[in-house]
Short mmCIF file of C-alpha atoms in Angstrom, two decimals:
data_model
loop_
_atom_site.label_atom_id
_atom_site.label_comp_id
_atom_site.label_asym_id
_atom_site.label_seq_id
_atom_site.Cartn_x
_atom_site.Cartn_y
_atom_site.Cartn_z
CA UNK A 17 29.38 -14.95 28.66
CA UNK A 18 27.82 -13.14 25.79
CA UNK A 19 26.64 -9.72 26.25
CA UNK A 20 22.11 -9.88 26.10
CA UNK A 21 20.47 -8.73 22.73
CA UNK A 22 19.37 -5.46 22.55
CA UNK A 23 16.09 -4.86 20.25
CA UNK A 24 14.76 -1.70 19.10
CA UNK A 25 11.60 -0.35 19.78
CA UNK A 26 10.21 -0.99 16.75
CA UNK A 27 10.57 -3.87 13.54
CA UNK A 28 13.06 -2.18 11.02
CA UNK A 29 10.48 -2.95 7.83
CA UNK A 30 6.97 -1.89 8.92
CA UNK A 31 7.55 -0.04 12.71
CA UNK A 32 5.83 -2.75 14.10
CA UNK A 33 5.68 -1.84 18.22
CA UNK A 34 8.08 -4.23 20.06
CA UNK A 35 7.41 -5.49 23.74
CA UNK A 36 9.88 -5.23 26.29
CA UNK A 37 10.77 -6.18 29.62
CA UNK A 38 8.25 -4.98 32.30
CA UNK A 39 6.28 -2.81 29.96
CA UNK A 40 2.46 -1.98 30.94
CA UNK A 41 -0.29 -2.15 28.74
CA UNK A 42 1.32 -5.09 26.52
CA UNK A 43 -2.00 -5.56 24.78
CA UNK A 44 -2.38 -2.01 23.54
CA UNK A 45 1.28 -2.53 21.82
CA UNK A 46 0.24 -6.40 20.48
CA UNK A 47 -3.33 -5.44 19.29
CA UNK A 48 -1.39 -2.14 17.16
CA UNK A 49 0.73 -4.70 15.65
CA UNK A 50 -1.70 -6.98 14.88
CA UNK A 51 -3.89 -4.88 13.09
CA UNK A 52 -1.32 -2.98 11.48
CA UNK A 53 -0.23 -6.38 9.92
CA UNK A 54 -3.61 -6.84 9.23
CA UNK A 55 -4.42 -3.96 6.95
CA UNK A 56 -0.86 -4.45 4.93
CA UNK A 57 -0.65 -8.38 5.06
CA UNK A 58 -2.43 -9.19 1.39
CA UNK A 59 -1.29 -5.37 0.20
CA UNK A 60 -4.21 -3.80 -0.90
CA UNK A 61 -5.71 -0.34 -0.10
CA UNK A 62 -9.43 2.02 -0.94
CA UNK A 63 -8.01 4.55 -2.91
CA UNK A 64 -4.84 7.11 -3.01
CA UNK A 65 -6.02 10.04 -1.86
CA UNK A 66 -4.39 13.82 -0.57
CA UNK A 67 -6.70 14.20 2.44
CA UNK A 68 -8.69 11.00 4.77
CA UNK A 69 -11.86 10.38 3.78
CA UNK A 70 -15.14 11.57 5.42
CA UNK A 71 -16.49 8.39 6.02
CA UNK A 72 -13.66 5.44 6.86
CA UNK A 73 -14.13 1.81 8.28
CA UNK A 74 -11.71 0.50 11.06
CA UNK A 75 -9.03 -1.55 9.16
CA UNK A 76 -9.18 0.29 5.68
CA UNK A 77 -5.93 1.95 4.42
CA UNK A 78 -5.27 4.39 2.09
CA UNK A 79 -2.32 5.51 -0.24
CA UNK A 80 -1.38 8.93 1.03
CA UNK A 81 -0.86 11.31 -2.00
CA UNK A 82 1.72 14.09 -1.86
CA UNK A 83 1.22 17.55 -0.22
CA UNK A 84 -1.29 15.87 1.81
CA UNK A 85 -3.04 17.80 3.92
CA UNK A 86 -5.16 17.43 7.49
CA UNK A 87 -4.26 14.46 9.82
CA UNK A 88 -2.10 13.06 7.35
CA UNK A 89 0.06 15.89 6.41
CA UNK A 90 3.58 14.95 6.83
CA UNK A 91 2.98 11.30 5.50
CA UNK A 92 3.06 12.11 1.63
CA UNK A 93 3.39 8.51 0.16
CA UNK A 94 2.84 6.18 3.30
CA UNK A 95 -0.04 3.93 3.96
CA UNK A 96 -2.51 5.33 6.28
CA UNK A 97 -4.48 2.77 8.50
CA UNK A 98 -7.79 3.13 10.59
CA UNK A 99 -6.68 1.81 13.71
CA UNK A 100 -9.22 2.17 16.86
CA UNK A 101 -10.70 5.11 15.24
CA UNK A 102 -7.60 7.38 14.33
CA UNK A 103 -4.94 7.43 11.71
CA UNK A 104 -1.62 5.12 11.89
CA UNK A 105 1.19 5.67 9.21
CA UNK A 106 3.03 2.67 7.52
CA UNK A 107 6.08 3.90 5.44
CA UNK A 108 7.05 2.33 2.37
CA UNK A 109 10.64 0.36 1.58
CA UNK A 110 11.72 -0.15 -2.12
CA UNK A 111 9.73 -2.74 -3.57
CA UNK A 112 6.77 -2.51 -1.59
CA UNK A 113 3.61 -3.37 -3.66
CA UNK A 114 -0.15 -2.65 -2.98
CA UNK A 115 -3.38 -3.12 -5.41
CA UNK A 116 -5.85 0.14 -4.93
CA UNK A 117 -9.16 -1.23 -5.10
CA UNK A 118 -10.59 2.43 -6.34
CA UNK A 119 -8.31 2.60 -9.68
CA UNK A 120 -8.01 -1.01 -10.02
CA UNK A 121 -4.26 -1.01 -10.07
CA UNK A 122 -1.14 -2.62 -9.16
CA UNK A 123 1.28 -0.20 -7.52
CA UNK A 124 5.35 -0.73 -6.41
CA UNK A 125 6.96 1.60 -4.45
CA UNK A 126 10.67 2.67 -6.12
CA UNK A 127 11.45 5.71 -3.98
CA UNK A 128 7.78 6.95 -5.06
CA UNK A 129 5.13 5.05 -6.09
CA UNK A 130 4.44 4.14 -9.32
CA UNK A 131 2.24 2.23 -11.83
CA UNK A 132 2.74 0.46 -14.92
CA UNK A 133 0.89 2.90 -18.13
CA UNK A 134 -1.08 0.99 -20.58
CA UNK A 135 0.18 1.12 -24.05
CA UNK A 136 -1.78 2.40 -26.75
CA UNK A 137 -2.93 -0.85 -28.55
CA UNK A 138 -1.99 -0.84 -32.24
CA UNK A 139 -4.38 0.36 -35.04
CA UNK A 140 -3.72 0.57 -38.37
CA UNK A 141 -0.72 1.40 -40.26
CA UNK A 142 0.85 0.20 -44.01
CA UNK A 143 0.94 -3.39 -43.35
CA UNK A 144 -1.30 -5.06 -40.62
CA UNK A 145 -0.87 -8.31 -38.93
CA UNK A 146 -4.09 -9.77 -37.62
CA UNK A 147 -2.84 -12.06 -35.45
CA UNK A 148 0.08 -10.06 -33.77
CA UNK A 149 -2.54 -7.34 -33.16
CA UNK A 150 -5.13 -9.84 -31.53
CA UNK A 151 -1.95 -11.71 -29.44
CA UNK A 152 -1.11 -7.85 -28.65
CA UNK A 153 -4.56 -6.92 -27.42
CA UNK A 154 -5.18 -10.19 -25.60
CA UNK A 155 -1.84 -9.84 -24.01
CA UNK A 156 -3.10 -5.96 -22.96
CA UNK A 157 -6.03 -7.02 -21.80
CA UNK A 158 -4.54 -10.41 -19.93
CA UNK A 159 -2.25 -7.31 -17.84
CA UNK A 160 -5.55 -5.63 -17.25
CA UNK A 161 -6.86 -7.94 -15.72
CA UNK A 162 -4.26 -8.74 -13.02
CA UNK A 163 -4.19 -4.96 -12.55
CA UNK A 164 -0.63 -4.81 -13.88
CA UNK A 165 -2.33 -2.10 -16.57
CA UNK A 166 -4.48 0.57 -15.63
CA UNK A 167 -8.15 -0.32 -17.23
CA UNK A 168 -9.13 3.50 -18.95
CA UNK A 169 -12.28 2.55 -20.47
#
């Protein structure tokens, strides 16, 4: 006979709670997984910030910045989530991606986070090619656009 499975308390990727056998209060743990997979399901936060907002809805998330500071010190670079009116931390593996709404920006988590920089479009010089600089700035503003480039105007 083989030997039962053993689970953790938690999912290995996001620390989603995991029920177990006779536990009370099965809703509480169900409802924080739910709505943690709701806030980091279509990956996108408000804003990265170093300290939680003043004013927050239930559901946003937010990029913690390092040396953060108040109820989120201690989480530099995880996601934090307004869940039934306090804060709930969601680390970050390698490759995680989110899009922050406030700087209208795609950004991938490679033991930081980081973003892509948008390259300074070309502008004159000796000899200039029309169309390669048109295909150049169409293709800079095509990556703008899906928030793969910053947008610094």
């Amino acid at each position: 006979m083989s030997e039962p499975l053993t689970f953790p308390s938690t999912t290995p990727i996001t620390g989603l709670p995991l029920l177990f056998s006779g536990q009370s209060q099965k809703e509480f743990f169900v409802n924080q997984a739910f709505t943690t997979i709701d806030a980091i399901l279509f990956h996108s936060i408000e804003a990265s910030l170093i300290e939680p907002p003043a004013e927050s809805a239930e559901g946003e998330s937010f990029r913690v910045l390092p040396a953060a500071t108040s109820d989120w010190e201690g989480h530099d670079d995880g996601i934090a989530v307004k869940i039934a009116g306090t804060w709930h931390f969601v680390t970050p593996v390698e490759g995680t991606e989110v899009y922050d709404k406030s700087a209208k920006q795609r950004l991938v988590f490679k033991a930081n986070w980081q973003s892509a920089v948008t390259p300074v479009e070309p502008a004159g010089g000796s000899v200039v090619d029309v169309e390669a600089r048109t295909a150049i700035s169409e293709l800079i503003g095509a990556l703008k656009t899906l928030g793969l480039l910053a947008d610094q105007s």
